[in-house]
Short mmCIF file of C-alpha atoms in Angstrom, two decimals:
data_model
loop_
_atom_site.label_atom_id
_atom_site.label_comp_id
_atom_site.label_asym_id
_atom_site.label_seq_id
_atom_site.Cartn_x
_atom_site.Cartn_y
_atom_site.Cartn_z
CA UNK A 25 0.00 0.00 0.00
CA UNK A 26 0.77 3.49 -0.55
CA UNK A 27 2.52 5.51 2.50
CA UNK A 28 -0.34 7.48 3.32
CA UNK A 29 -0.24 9.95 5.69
CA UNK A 30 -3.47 12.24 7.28
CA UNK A 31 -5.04 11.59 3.93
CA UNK A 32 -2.43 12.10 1.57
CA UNK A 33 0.14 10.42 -0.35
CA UNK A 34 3.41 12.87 -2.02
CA UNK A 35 5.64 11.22 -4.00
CA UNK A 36 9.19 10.22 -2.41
CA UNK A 37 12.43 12.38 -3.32
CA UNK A 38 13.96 9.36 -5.40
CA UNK A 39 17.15 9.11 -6.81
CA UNK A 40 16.89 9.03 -10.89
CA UNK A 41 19.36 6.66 -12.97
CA UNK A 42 21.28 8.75 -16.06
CA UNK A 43 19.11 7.46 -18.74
CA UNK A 44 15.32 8.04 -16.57
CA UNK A 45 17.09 11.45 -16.87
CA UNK A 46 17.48 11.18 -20.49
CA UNK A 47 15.21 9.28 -22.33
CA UNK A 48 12.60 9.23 -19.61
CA UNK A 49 9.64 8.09 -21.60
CA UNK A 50 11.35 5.68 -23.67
CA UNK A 51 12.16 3.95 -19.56
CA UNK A 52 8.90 4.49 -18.61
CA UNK A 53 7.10 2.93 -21.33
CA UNK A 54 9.25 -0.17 -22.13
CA UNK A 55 8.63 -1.18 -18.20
CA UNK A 56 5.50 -0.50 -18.77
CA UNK A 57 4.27 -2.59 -21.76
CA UNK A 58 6.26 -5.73 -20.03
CA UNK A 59 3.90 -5.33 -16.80
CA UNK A 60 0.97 -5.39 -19.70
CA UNK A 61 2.33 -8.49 -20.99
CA UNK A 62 2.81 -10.24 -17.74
CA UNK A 63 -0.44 -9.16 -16.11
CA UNK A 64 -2.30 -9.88 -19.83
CA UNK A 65 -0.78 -13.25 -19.78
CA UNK A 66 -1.92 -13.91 -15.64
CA UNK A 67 -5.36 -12.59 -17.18
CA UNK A 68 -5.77 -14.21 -19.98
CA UNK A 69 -5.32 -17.86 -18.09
CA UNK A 70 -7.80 -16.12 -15.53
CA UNK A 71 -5.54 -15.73 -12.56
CA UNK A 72 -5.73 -11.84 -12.64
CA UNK A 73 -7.42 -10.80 -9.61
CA UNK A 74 -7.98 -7.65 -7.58
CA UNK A 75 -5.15 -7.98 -5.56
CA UNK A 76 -2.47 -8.28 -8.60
CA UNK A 77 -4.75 -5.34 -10.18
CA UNK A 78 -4.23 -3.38 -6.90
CA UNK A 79 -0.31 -4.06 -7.09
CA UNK A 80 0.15 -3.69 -11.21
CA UNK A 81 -1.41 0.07 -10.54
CA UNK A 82 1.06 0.80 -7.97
CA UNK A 83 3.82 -0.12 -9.85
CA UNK A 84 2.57 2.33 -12.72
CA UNK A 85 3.35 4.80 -9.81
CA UNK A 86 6.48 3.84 -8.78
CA UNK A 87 7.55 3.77 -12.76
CA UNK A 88 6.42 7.01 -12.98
CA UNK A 89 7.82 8.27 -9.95
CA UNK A 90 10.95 6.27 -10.70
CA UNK A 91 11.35 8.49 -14.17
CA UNK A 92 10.95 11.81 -12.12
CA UNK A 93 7.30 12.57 -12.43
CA UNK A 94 5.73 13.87 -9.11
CA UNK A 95 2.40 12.54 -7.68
CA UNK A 96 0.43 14.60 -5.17
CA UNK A 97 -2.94 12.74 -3.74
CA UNK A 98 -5.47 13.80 -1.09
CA UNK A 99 -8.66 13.44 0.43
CA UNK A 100 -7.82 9.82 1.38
CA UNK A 101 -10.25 10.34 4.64
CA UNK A 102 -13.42 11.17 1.94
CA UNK A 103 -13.66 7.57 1.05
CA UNK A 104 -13.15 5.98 4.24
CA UNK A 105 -15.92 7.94 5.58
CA UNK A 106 -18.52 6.24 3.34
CA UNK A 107 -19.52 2.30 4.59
CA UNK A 108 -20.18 0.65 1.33
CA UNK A 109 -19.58 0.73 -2.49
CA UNK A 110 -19.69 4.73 -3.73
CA UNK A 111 -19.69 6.08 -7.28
CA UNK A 112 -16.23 8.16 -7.95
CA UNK A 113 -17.34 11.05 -11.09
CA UNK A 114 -13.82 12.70 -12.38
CA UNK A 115 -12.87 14.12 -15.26
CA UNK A 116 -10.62 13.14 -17.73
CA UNK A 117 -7.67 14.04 -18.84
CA UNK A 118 -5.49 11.10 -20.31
CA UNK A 119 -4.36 7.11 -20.08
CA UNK A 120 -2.60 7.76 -16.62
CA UNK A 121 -5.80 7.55 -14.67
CA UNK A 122 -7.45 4.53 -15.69
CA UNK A 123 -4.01 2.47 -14.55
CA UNK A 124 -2.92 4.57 -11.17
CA UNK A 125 -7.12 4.88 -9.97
CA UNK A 126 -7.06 1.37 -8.71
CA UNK A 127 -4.39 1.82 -6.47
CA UNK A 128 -5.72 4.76 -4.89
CA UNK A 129 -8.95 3.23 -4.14
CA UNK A 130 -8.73 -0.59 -4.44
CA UNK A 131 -6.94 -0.90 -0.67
CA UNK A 132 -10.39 1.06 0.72
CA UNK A 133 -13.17 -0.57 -1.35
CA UNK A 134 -13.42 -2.94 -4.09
CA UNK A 135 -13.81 -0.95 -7.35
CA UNK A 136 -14.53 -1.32 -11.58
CA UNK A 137 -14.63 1.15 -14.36
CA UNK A 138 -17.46 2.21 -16.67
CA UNK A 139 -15.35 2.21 -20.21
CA UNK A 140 -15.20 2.66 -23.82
CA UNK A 141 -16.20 -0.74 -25.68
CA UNK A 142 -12.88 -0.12 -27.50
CA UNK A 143 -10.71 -0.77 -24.33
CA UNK A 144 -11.90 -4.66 -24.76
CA UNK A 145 -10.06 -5.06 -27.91
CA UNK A 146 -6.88 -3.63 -27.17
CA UNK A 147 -4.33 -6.37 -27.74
CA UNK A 148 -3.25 -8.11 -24.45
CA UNK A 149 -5.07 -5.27 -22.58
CA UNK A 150 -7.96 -6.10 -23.22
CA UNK A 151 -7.35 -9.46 -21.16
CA UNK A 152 -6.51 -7.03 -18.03
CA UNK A 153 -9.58 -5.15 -18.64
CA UNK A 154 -12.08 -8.00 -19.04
CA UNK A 155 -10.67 -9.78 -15.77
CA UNK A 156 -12.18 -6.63 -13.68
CA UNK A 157 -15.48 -7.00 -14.75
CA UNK A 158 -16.22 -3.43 -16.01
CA UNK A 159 -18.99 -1.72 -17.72
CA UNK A 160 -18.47 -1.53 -21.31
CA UNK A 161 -20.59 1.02 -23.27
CA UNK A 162 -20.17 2.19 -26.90
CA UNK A 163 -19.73 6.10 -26.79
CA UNK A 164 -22.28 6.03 -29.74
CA UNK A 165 -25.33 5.96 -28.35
CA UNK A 166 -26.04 7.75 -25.47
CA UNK A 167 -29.54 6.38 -24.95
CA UNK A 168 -28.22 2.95 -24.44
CA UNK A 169 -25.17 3.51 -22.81
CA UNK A 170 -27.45 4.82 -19.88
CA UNK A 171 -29.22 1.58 -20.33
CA UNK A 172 -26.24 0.25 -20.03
CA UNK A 173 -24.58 2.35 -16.74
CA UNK A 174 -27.33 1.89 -15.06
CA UNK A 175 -28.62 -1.74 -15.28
CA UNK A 176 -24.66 -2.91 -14.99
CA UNK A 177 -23.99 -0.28 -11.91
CA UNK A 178 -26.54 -1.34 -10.00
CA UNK A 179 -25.42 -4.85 -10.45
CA UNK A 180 -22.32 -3.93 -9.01
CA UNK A 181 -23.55 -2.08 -6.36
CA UNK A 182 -25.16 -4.43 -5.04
CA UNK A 183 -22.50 -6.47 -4.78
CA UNK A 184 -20.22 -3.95 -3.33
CA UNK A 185 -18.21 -3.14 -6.18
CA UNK A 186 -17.81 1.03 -6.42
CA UNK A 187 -17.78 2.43 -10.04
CA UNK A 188 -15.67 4.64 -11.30
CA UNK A 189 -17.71 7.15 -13.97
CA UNK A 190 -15.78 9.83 -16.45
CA UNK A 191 -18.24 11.54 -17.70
CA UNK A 192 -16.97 13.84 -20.07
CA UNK A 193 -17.54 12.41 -24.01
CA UNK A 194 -13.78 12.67 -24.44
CA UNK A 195 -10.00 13.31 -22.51
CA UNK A 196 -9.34 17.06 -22.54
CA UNK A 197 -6.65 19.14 -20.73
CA UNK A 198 -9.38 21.85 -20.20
CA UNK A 199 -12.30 20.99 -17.88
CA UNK A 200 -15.26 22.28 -19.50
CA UNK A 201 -18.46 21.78 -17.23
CA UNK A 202 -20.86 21.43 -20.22
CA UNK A 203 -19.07 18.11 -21.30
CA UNK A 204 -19.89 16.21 -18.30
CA UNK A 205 -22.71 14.08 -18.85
CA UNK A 206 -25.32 13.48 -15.61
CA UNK A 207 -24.73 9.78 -16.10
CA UNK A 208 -22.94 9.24 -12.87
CA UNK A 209 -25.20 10.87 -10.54
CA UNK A 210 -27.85 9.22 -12.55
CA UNK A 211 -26.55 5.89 -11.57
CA UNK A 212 -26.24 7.27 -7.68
CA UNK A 213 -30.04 8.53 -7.81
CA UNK A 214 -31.38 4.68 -9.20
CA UNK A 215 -28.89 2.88 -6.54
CA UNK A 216 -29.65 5.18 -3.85
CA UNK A 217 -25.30 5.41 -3.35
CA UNK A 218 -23.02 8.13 -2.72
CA UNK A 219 -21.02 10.33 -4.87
CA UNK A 220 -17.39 10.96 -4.55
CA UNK A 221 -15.65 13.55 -6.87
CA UNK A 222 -12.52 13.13 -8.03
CA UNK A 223 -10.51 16.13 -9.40
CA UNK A 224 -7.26 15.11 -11.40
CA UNK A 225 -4.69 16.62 -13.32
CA UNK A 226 -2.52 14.34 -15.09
CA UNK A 227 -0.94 16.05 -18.38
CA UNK A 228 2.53 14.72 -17.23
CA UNK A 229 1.50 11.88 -19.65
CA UNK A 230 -0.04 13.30 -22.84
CA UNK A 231 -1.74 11.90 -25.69
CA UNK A 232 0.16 10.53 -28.35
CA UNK A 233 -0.23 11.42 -32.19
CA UNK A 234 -0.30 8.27 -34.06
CA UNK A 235 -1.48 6.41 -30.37
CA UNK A 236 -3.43 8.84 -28.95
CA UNK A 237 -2.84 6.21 -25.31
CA UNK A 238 1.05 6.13 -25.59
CA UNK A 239 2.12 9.77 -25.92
CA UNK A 240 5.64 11.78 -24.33
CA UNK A 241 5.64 11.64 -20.04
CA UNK A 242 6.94 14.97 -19.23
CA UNK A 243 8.14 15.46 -15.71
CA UNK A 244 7.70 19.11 -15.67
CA UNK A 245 4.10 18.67 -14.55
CA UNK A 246 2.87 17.60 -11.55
CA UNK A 247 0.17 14.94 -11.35
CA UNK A 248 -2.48 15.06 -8.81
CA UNK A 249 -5.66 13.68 -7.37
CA UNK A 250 -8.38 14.48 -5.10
CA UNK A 251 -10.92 13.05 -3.49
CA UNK A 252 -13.57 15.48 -2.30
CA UNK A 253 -16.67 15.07 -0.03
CA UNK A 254 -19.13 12.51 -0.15
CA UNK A 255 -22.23 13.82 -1.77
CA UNK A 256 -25.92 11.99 -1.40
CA UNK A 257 -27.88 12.96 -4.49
CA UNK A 258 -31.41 13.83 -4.00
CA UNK A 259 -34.42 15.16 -6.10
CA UNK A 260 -33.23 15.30 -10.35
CA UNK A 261 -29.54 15.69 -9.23
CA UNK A 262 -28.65 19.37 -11.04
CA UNK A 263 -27.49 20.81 -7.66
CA UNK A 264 -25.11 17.71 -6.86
CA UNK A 265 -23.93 17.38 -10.59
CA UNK A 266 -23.18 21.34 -10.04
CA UNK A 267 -21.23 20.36 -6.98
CA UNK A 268 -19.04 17.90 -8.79
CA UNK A 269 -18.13 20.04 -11.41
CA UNK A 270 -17.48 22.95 -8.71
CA UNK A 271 -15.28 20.72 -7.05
CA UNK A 272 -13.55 19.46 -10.08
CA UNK A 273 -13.19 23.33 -11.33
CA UNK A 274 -11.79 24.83 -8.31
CA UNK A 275 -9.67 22.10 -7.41
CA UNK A 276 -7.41 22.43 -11.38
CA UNK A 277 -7.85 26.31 -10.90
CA UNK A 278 -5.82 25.91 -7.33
CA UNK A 279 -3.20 23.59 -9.44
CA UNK A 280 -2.17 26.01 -12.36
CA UNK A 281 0.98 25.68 -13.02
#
C-alpha cells in the first residue's frame, strides 16, 4: 500500500538513474508494456485478480515516480468515511488515470470502471480489462449507454463493487463543465449510493499522435488527485452534478501551473 499519511500520499524524493534522466519516456514505457504483458498473460489464463490489479497500478506509480514525475494525492479520509460501495465522477484528462485509480482506491473498497467498448479489444489489454469485470458502453449511443450504466452499476452495487464514472464524451486538458454528462449521478439517484468527486490533473502523460494512449511523459508537470466530499444525491440531481463540477473546477484552478 501506498505511505499514506493524514489523507495524503506525495511522491518520495527518489534518486533518478542517467538514462530516466534522459530518455525518460522511452524507460517508462518499455517497463511498462512488459507489466501489460505479464499481467495480460496472468489474465488471460484467468488468474488476474484484484489484488495483482491493486499491485500492477502501484507499480505504474512507482515507474512514474521512478522516471521523475511527481504525484500529489489527497482526500484519502473522503472515502473511508462512506460504509459501502460509492460512485467516484472525475474528469478526464489522459491514459494515466485509468491504470494509477485502482491503487488509490482498491486498498479502501473494491472498485470497476465504466469504459469505452474499444478498451476490450486492445491487444493483451484487453485481457486485463475484461478480468475486472467493467462496464463496457459504446460512446455512440447515449440512450443505451445509460441503459447500459445503469442496469450494470446497480449490479455492481449491489455487490459492493464502487464504479468509477468519467463523464466527459472525451479526454481534454481543459475541464469544461458542459461536457460532463449526468450519467454518474444518474446511476447514484437509481442505486440510492453516494457520490465521490474526483478532481485530477494528469498532463505529465499526454496523448500521443499516431497512439493517442502512448504519448511523451513529461516530468515538468505535476500529477495530482483528489478526493472530495461525499455527496448523497437527492431530487433530479442538477445541484449535486453542479457540486461535482465545482469541485472538479476549483480544485485544477488551485493547481495552475
Amino acid at each position: 500500500m501506498l505511505n499514506i499519511q493524514d489523507g495524503r500520499y506525495v511522491s518520495p524524493d527518489l534518486r533518478r538513474s542517467g538514462i530516466a534522466m534522459l530518455i525518460p519516456s522511452l524507460v517508462f514505457y518499455v517497463n511498462f508494456l512488459w507489466l501489460v504483458l505479464r499481467s495480460g498473460f496472468i489474465a488471460w489464463r484467468g488468474r488476474y485478480d484484484d489484488k495483482m490489479w491493486e499491485e500492477s497500478s502501484r507499480s505504474v506509480i512507482r515507474m512514474l515516480e521512478a522516471i521523475g514525475v511527481k504525484i500529489e494525492v489527497e482526500g484519502f479520509e473522503n472515502i473511508e468515511k462512506v460504509k459501502g460501495p460509492v460512485i467516484f465522477i472525475g474528469n478526464h484528462m489522459s491514459m494515466m488515470e485509468t491504470l494509477v485509480l485502482p491503487s488509490l482506491i482498491r486498498p479502501f473498497k473494491p472498485v470497476t470502471f465504466v469504459i469505452k467498448e474499444s478498451l476490450l479489444h486492445y491487444p493483451v489489454f484487453k485481457y486485463i480489462m475484461a478480468s475486472r469485470n467493467p462496464i463496457a458502453v459504446s460512446r455512440t449511443s447515449p440512450r443505451q449507454d445509460l441503459k447500459t450504466v445503469l442496469t450494470e452499476g446497480c449490479a455492481r452495487l449491489e455487490n459492493g463493487i464502487s464504479v468509477i464514472v468519467f463523464p466527459q464524451t472525451t479526454r481534454a486538458l481543459q475541464f469544461k463543465p458542459e461536457q460532463m454528462s449526468s450519467i454518474g449521478v444518474k446511476l447514484a439517484q437509481k442505486a440510492k449510493a453516494a457520490v465521490i468527486p474526483v478532481a485530477l490533473k494528469t498532463d505529465a502523460w499526454q496523448n500521443g499522435t499516431l497512439l493517442k494512449d502512448f504519448g511523451r511523459i513529461t516530468r515538468r508537470k505535476k500529477t495530482r488527485f483528489a478526493f472530495g466530499q461525499p455527496i448523497t444525491v437527492e431530487g433530479k440531481g442538477t445541484t449535486e452534478q453542479e457540486l461535482i463540477n465545482t469541485f472538479i473546477a476549483s480544485k485544477l484552478k488551485e493547481w495552475e501551473d
